[in-house]
């Protein structure tokens, strides 16, 4: 399980274990919080294609899917 600190999520770098469409490396480009400081939106951007995707930030905790940093 990856340790994910919601306060340090913005601009963090991630590697997808199984690349899709040759997209492997991502950066968190947007994080939105509600009034209770809970994350309501997390947008990742592929480094090569610059495509953006909305994800559930809790998915980043799964080491079978995501690795912290660019590997």
mmCIF file of N, CA, C and O in Angstrom:
data_model
loop_
_atom_site.group_PDB
_atom_site.id
_atom_site.type_symbol
_atom_site.label_atom_id
_atom_site.label_comp_id
_atom_site.label_asym_id
_atom_site.label_seq_id
_atom_site.Cartn_x
_atom_site.Cartn_y
_atom_site.Cartn_z
ATOM 1 N N UNK A 1 0.845 -1.182 0.000
ATOM 2 C CA UNK A 1 0.000 0.000 0.000
ATOM 3 C C UNK A 1 0.886 1.240 0.000
ATOM 4 O O UNK A 1 1.781 1.385 0.820
ATOM 5 N N UNK A 2 0.644 2.134 -0.950
ATOM 6 C CA UNK A 2 1.372 3.405 -1.013
ATOM 7 C C UNK A 2 0.845 4.337 0.067
ATOM 8 O O UNK A 2 -0.354 4.415 0.287
ATOM 9 N N UNK A 3 1.733 5.055 0.712
ATOM 10 C CA UNK A 3 1.318 6.088 1.655
ATOM 11 C C UNK A 3 1.026 7.351 0.863
ATOM 12 O O UNK A 3 1.920 7.868 0.190
ATOM 13 N N UNK A 4 -0.200 7.822 0.943
ATOM 14 C CA UNK A 4 -0.610 9.012 0.202
ATOM 15 C C UNK A 4 -1.064 10.050 1.205
ATOM 16 O O UNK A 4 -2.021 9.838 1.943
ATOM 17 N N UNK A 5 -0.367 11.180 1.218
ATOM 18 C CA UNK A 5 -0.741 12.288 2.086
ATOM 19 C C UNK A 5 -1.551 13.272 1.254
ATOM 20 O O UNK A 5 -1.011 13.893 0.330
ATOM 21 N N UNK A 6 -2.842 13.435 1.535
ATOM 22 C CA UNK A 6 -3.676 14.342 0.732
ATOM 23 C C UNK A 6 -3.135 15.777 0.666
ATOM 24 O O UNK A 6 -3.322 16.452 -0.331
ATOM 25 N N UNK A 7 -2.441 16.214 1.714
ATOM 26 C CA UNK A 7 -1.906 17.581 1.720
ATOM 27 C C UNK A 7 -0.752 17.749 0.741
ATOM 28 O O UNK A 7 -0.480 18.854 0.290
ATOM 29 N N UNK A 8 -0.044 16.662 0.416
ATOM 30 C CA UNK A 8 1.112 16.729 -0.479
ATOM 31 C C UNK A 8 0.816 16.122 -1.844
ATOM 32 O O UNK A 8 1.731 15.870 -2.625
ATOM 33 N N UNK A 9 -0.432 15.890 -2.147
ATOM 34 C CA UNK A 9 -0.820 15.221 -3.385
ATOM 35 C C UNK A 9 -0.569 16.085 -4.622
ATOM 36 O O UNK A 9 -0.071 15.587 -5.636
ATOM 37 N N UNK A 10 -0.878 17.367 -4.543
ATOM 38 C CA UNK A 10 -0.728 18.263 -5.699
ATOM 39 C C UNK A 10 0.718 18.297 -6.168
ATOM 40 O O UNK A 10 1.641 18.436 -5.362
ATOM 41 N N UNK A 11 0.932 18.114 -7.466
ATOM 42 C CA UNK A 11 2.229 18.123 -8.141
ATOM 43 C C UNK A 11 3.075 16.890 -7.841
ATOM 44 O O UNK A 11 4.244 16.855 -8.215
ATOM 45 N N UNK A 12 2.494 15.879 -7.183
ATOM 46 C CA UNK A 12 3.252 14.649 -6.964
ATOM 47 C C UNK A 12 3.298 13.851 -8.264
ATOM 48 O O UNK A 12 2.480 14.025 -9.157
ATOM 49 N N UNK A 13 4.299 12.972 -8.375
ATOM 50 C CA UNK A 13 4.538 12.203 -9.595
ATOM 51 C C UNK A 13 4.214 10.736 -9.336
ATOM 52 O O UNK A 13 4.546 10.197 -8.287
ATOM 53 N N UNK A 14 3.588 10.101 -10.344
ATOM 54 C CA UNK A 14 3.141 8.722 -10.214
ATOM 55 C C UNK A 14 3.436 7.935 -11.483
ATOM 56 O O UNK A 14 3.434 8.488 -12.580
ATOM 57 N N UNK A 15 3.667 6.634 -11.311
ATOM 58 C CA UNK A 15 3.881 5.722 -12.434
ATOM 59 C C UNK A 15 2.791 4.666 -12.410
ATOM 60 O O UNK A 15 2.564 4.031 -11.382
ATOM 61 N N UNK A 16 2.119 4.491 -13.534
ATOM 62 C CA UNK A 16 1.099 3.448 -13.666
ATOM 63 C C UNK A 16 1.820 2.130 -13.931
ATOM 64 O O UNK A 16 2.669 2.050 -14.810
ATOM 65 N N UNK A 17 1.520 1.106 -13.148
ATOM 66 C CA UNK A 17 2.201 -0.179 -13.255
ATOM 67 C C UNK A 17 1.964 -0.805 -14.626
ATOM 68 O O UNK A 17 2.893 -1.291 -15.272
ATOM 69 N N UNK A 18 0.727 -0.792 -15.099
ATOM 70 C CA UNK A 18 0.386 -1.313 -16.423
ATOM 71 C C UNK A 18 -0.025 -0.128 -17.291
ATOM 72 O O UNK A 18 -1.137 0.380 -17.163
ATOM 73 N N UNK A 19 0.880 0.341 -18.168
ATOM 74 C CA UNK A 19 0.556 1.505 -19.006
ATOM 75 C C UNK A 19 -0.638 1.255 -19.918
ATOM 76 O O UNK A 19 -0.853 0.146 -20.395
ATOM 77 N N UNK A 20 -1.414 2.304 -20.121
ATOM 78 C CA UNK A 20 -2.541 2.270 -21.048
ATOM 79 C C UNK A 20 -2.301 3.347 -22.089
ATOM 80 O O UNK A 20 -1.996 4.494 -21.748
ATOM 81 N N UNK A 21 -2.413 2.975 -23.366
ATOM 82 C CA UNK A 21 -2.144 3.908 -24.474
ATOM 83 C C UNK A 21 -0.740 4.497 -24.370
ATOM 84 O O UNK A 21 -0.530 5.679 -24.629
ATOM 85 N N UNK A 22 0.223 3.686 -23.943
ATOM 86 C CA UNK A 22 1.633 4.084 -23.783
ATOM 87 C C UNK A 22 1.809 5.225 -22.789
ATOM 88 O O UNK A 22 2.827 5.889 -22.771
ATOM 89 N N UNK A 23 0.811 5.459 -21.951
ATOM 90 C CA UNK A 23 0.906 6.485 -20.905
ATOM 91 C C UNK A 23 1.273 5.790 -19.601
ATOM 92 O O UNK A 23 0.535 4.940 -19.113
ATOM 93 N N UNK A 24 2.421 6.147 -19.077
ATOM 94 C CA UNK A 24 2.927 5.485 -17.883
ATOM 95 C C UNK A 24 3.188 6.475 -16.751
ATOM 96 O O UNK A 24 2.923 6.195 -15.605
ATOM 97 N N UNK A 25 3.721 7.649 -17.087
ATOM 98 C CA UNK A 25 4.090 8.638 -16.079
ATOM 99 C C UNK A 25 3.064 9.763 -16.014
ATOM 100 O O UNK A 25 2.649 10.295 -17.043
ATOM 101 N N UNK A 26 2.686 10.106 -14.771
ATOM 102 C CA UNK A 26 1.634 11.088 -14.541
ATOM 103 C C UNK A 26 2.031 12.056 -13.435
ATOM 104 O O UNK A 26 2.847 11.727 -12.575
ATOM 105 N N UNK A 27 1.425 13.234 -13.471
ATOM 106 C CA UNK A 27 1.576 14.233 -12.428
ATOM 107 C C UNK A 27 0.178 14.662 -11.984
ATOM 108 O O UNK A 27 -0.720 14.814 -12.813
ATOM 109 N N UNK A 28 0.014 14.881 -10.687
ATOM 110 C CA UNK A 28 -1.255 15.395 -10.179
ATOM 111 C C UNK A 28 -1.270 16.899 -10.445
ATOM 112 O O UNK A 28 -0.408 17.626 -9.958
ATOM 113 N N UNK A 29 -2.222 17.369 -11.244
ATOM 114 C CA UNK A 29 -2.251 18.771 -11.634
ATOM 115 C C UNK A 29 -3.345 19.583 -10.954
ATOM 116 O O UNK A 29 -3.293 20.818 -10.964
ATOM 117 N N UNK A 30 -4.338 18.902 -10.374
ATOM 118 C CA UNK A 30 -5.414 19.633 -9.704
ATOM 119 C C UNK A 30 -6.013 18.784 -8.588
ATOM 120 O O UNK A 30 -6.244 17.592 -8.758
ATOM 121 N N UNK A 31 -6.218 19.410 -7.449
ATOM 122 C CA UNK A 31 -6.873 18.778 -6.309
ATOM 123 C C UNK A 31 -7.869 19.784 -5.747
ATOM 124 O O UNK A 31 -7.501 20.921 -5.478
ATOM 125 N N UNK A 32 -9.129 19.373 -5.614
ATOM 126 C CA UNK A 32 -10.153 20.244 -5.028
ATOM 127 C C UNK A 32 -10.585 19.674 -3.693
ATOM 128 O O UNK A 32 -10.743 18.467 -3.553
ATOM 129 N N UNK A 33 -10.799 20.568 -2.733
ATOM 130 C CA UNK A 33 -11.203 20.182 -1.385
ATOM 131 C C UNK A 33 -12.568 20.768 -1.063
ATOM 132 O O UNK A 33 -12.925 21.840 -1.553
ATOM 133 N N UNK A 34 -13.320 20.065 -0.205
ATOM 134 C CA UNK A 34 -14.591 20.610 0.257
ATOM 135 C C UNK A 34 -14.375 21.389 1.552
ATOM 136 O O UNK A 34 -13.236 21.614 1.966
ATOM 137 N N UNK A 35 -15.457 21.800 2.198
ATOM 138 C CA UNK A 35 -15.365 22.623 3.409
ATOM 139 C C UNK A 35 -14.667 21.902 4.562
ATOM 140 O O UNK A 35 -14.030 22.514 5.403
ATOM 141 N N UNK A 36 -14.778 20.564 4.587
ATOM 142 C CA UNK A 36 -14.143 19.780 5.647
ATOM 143 C C UNK A 36 -12.717 19.366 5.289
ATOM 144 O O UNK A 36 -12.118 18.545 5.960
ATOM 145 N N UNK A 37 -12.184 19.915 4.219
ATOM 146 C CA UNK A 37 -10.828 19.642 3.735
ATOM 147 C C UNK A 37 -10.670 18.212 3.230
ATOM 148 O O UNK A 37 -9.595 17.631 3.277
ATOM 149 N N UNK A 38 -11.768 17.617 2.722
ATOM 150 C CA UNK A 38 -11.731 16.301 2.095
ATOM 151 C C UNK A 38 -11.563 16.489 0.593
ATOM 152 O O UNK A 38 -12.149 17.399 0.003
ATOM 153 N N UNK A 39 -10.808 15.622 -0.023
ATOM 154 C CA UNK A 39 -10.582 15.722 -1.465
ATOM 155 C C UNK A 39 -11.840 15.313 -2.207
ATOM 156 O O UNK A 39 -12.386 14.233 -1.981
ATOM 157 N N UNK A 40 -12.308 16.204 -3.084
ATOM 158 C CA UNK A 40 -13.493 15.921 -3.887
ATOM 159 C C UNK A 40 -13.142 15.675 -5.350
ATOM 160 O O UNK A 40 -13.929 15.084 -6.077
ATOM 161 N N UNK A 41 -11.968 16.127 -5.775
ATOM 162 C CA UNK A 41 -11.559 15.974 -7.172
ATOM 163 C C UNK A 41 -10.051 15.842 -7.239
ATOM 164 O O UNK A 41 -9.322 16.573 -6.555
ATOM 165 N N UNK A 42 -9.583 14.911 -8.070
ATOM 166 C CA UNK A 42 -8.154 14.717 -8.293
ATOM 167 C C UNK A 42 -7.951 14.519 -9.791
ATOM 168 O O UNK A 42 -8.519 13.592 -10.368
ATOM 169 N N UNK A 43 -7.168 15.382 -10.412
ATOM 170 C CA UNK A 43 -6.901 15.313 -11.849
ATOM 171 C C UNK A 43 -5.435 14.961 -12.057
ATOM 172 O O UNK A 43 -4.548 15.611 -11.505
ATOM 173 N N UNK A 44 -5.192 13.905 -12.859
ATOM 174 C CA UNK A 44 -3.830 13.536 -13.225
ATOM 175 C C UNK A 44 -3.604 13.894 -14.682
ATOM 176 O O UNK A 44 -4.549 13.947 -15.484
ATOM 177 N N UNK A 45 -2.349 14.157 -15.029
ATOM 178 C CA UNK A 45 -1.999 14.482 -16.408
ATOM 179 C C UNK A 45 -0.847 13.593 -16.857
ATOM 180 O O UNK A 45 0.164 13.480 -16.163
ATOM 181 N N UNK A 46 -1.018 12.972 -18.031
ATOM 182 C CA UNK A 46 0.043 12.152 -18.603
ATOM 183 C C UNK A 46 1.184 13.063 -19.047
ATOM 184 O O UNK A 46 0.949 14.107 -19.655
ATOM 185 N N UNK A 47 2.414 12.669 -18.742
ATOM 186 C CA UNK A 47 3.576 13.509 -19.035
ATOM 187 C C UNK A 47 3.788 13.653 -20.536
ATOM 188 O O UNK A 47 4.048 14.754 -21.021
ATOM 189 N N UNK A 48 3.652 12.583 -21.293
ATOM 190 C CA UNK A 48 3.952 12.634 -22.725
ATOM 191 C C UNK A 48 2.816 13.240 -23.539
ATOM 192 O O UNK A 48 3.028 14.136 -24.332
ATOM 193 N N UNK A 49 1.590 12.775 -23.316
ATOM 194 C CA UNK A 49 0.461 13.212 -24.152
ATOM 195 C C UNK A 49 -0.260 14.435 -23.592
ATOM 196 O O UNK A 49 -1.053 15.045 -24.297
ATOM 197 N N UNK A 50 -0.044 14.760 -22.329
ATOM 198 C CA UNK A 50 -0.714 15.866 -21.639
ATOM 199 C C UNK A 50 -2.230 15.676 -21.529
ATOM 200 O O UNK A 50 -2.948 16.634 -21.278
ATOM 201 N N UNK A 51 -2.696 14.451 -21.702
ATOM 202 C CA UNK A 51 -4.118 14.164 -21.488
ATOM 203 C C UNK A 51 -4.383 14.164 -19.992
ATOM 204 O O UNK A 51 -3.568 13.704 -19.206
ATOM 205 N N UNK A 52 -5.550 14.662 -19.627
ATOM 206 C CA UNK A 52 -5.906 14.738 -18.216
ATOM 207 C C UNK A 52 -7.057 13.785 -17.921
ATOM 208 O O UNK A 52 -7.956 13.604 -18.744
ATOM 209 N N UNK A 53 -6.987 13.174 -16.726
ATOM 210 C CA UNK A 53 -7.996 12.215 -16.295
ATOM 211 C C UNK A 53 -8.389 12.520 -14.857
ATOM 212 O O UNK A 53 -7.534 12.854 -14.037
ATOM 213 N N UNK A 54 -9.663 12.372 -14.570
ATOM 214 C CA UNK A 54 -10.144 12.493 -13.204
ATOM 215 C C UNK A 54 -10.094 11.104 -12.578
ATOM 216 O O UNK A 54 -10.568 10.133 -13.169
ATOM 217 N N UNK A 55 -9.480 10.994 -11.387
ATOM 218 C CA UNK A 55 -9.393 9.706 -10.705
ATOM 219 C C UNK A 55 -9.817 9.867 -9.256
ATOM 220 O O UNK A 55 -9.844 10.971 -8.717
ATOM 221 N N UNK A 56 -10.124 8.747 -8.637
ATOM 222 C CA UNK A 56 -10.346 8.718 -7.206
ATOM 223 C C UNK A 56 -8.955 8.649 -6.567
ATOM 224 O O UNK A 56 -8.213 7.698 -6.807
ATOM 225 N N UNK A 57 -8.594 9.624 -5.770
ATOM 226 C CA UNK A 57 -7.238 9.698 -5.236
ATOM 227 C C UNK A 57 -6.882 8.485 -4.389
ATOM 228 O O UNK A 57 -5.714 8.133 -4.258
ATOM 229 N N UNK A 58 -7.862 7.791 -3.858
ATOM 230 C CA UNK A 58 -7.591 6.597 -3.040
ATOM 231 C C UNK A 58 -7.031 5.448 -3.871
ATOM 232 O O UNK A 58 -6.377 4.551 -3.353
ATOM 233 N N UNK A 59 -7.268 5.461 -5.198
ATOM 234 C CA UNK A 59 -6.710 4.436 -6.078
ATOM 235 C C UNK A 59 -5.182 4.467 -6.062
ATOM 236 O O UNK A 59 -4.533 3.453 -6.316
ATOM 237 N N UNK A 60 -4.604 5.622 -5.754
ATOM 238 C CA UNK A 60 -3.147 5.750 -5.737
ATOM 239 C C UNK A 60 -2.508 4.924 -4.626
ATOM 240 O O UNK A 60 -1.308 4.648 -4.668
ATOM 241 N N UNK A 61 -3.283 4.501 -3.651
ATOM 242 C CA UNK A 61 -2.761 3.693 -2.550
ATOM 243 C C UNK A 61 -2.466 2.258 -2.967
ATOM 244 O O UNK A 61 -1.706 1.567 -2.303
ATOM 245 N N UNK A 62 -3.036 1.812 -4.078
ATOM 246 C CA UNK A 62 -2.895 0.427 -4.526
ATOM 247 C C UNK A 62 -1.584 0.251 -5.294
ATOM 248 O O UNK A 62 -1.436 0.716 -6.423
ATOM 249 N N UNK A 63 -0.612 -0.453 -4.676
ATOM 250 C CA UNK A 63 0.699 -0.661 -5.307
ATOM 251 C C UNK A 63 0.624 -1.547 -6.546
ATOM 252 O O UNK A 63 1.544 -1.550 -7.349
ATOM 253 N N UNK A 64 -0.446 -2.295 -6.701
ATOM 254 C CA UNK A 64 -0.604 -3.120 -7.894
ATOM 255 C C UNK A 64 -0.960 -2.275 -9.109
ATOM 256 O O UNK A 64 -0.802 -2.725 -10.246
ATOM 257 N N UNK A 65 -1.411 -1.048 -8.886
ATOM 258 C CA UNK A 65 -1.832 -0.165 -9.976
ATOM 259 C C UNK A 65 -0.905 1.040 -10.124
ATOM 260 O O UNK A 65 -0.557 1.432 -11.236
ATOM 261 N N UNK A 66 -0.472 1.642 -9.013
ATOM 262 C CA UNK A 66 0.309 2.880 -9.027
ATOM 263 C C UNK A 66 1.576 2.750 -8.191
ATOM 264 O O UNK A 66 1.572 2.098 -7.149
ATOM 265 N N UNK A 67 2.633 3.426 -8.621
ATOM 266 C CA UNK A 67 3.883 3.556 -7.862
ATOM 267 C C UNK A 67 4.162 5.039 -7.679
ATOM 268 O O UNK A 67 4.018 5.831 -8.611
ATOM 269 N N UNK A 68 4.579 5.400 -6.484
ATOM 270 C CA UNK A 68 4.931 6.789 -6.184
ATOM 271 C C UNK A 68 6.231 7.121 -6.888
ATOM 272 O O UNK A 68 7.191 6.367 -6.840
ATOM 273 N N UNK A 69 6.272 8.261 -7.555
ATOM 274 C CA UNK A 69 7.466 8.689 -8.301
ATOM 275 C C UNK A 69 7.447 8.139 -9.709
ATOM 276 O O UNK A 69 6.513 7.446 -10.117
ATOM 277 N N UNK A 70 8.494 8.467 -10.468
ATOM 278 C CA UNK A 70 8.604 7.968 -11.836
ATOM 279 C C UNK A 70 9.638 6.861 -11.850
ATOM 280 O O UNK A 70 10.824 7.094 -11.657
ATOM 281 N N UNK A 71 9.170 5.660 -12.083
ATOM 282 C CA UNK A 71 10.049 4.479 -12.076
ATOM 283 C C UNK A 71 10.415 4.071 -13.477
ATOM 284 O O UNK A 71 9.704 4.221 -14.390
#
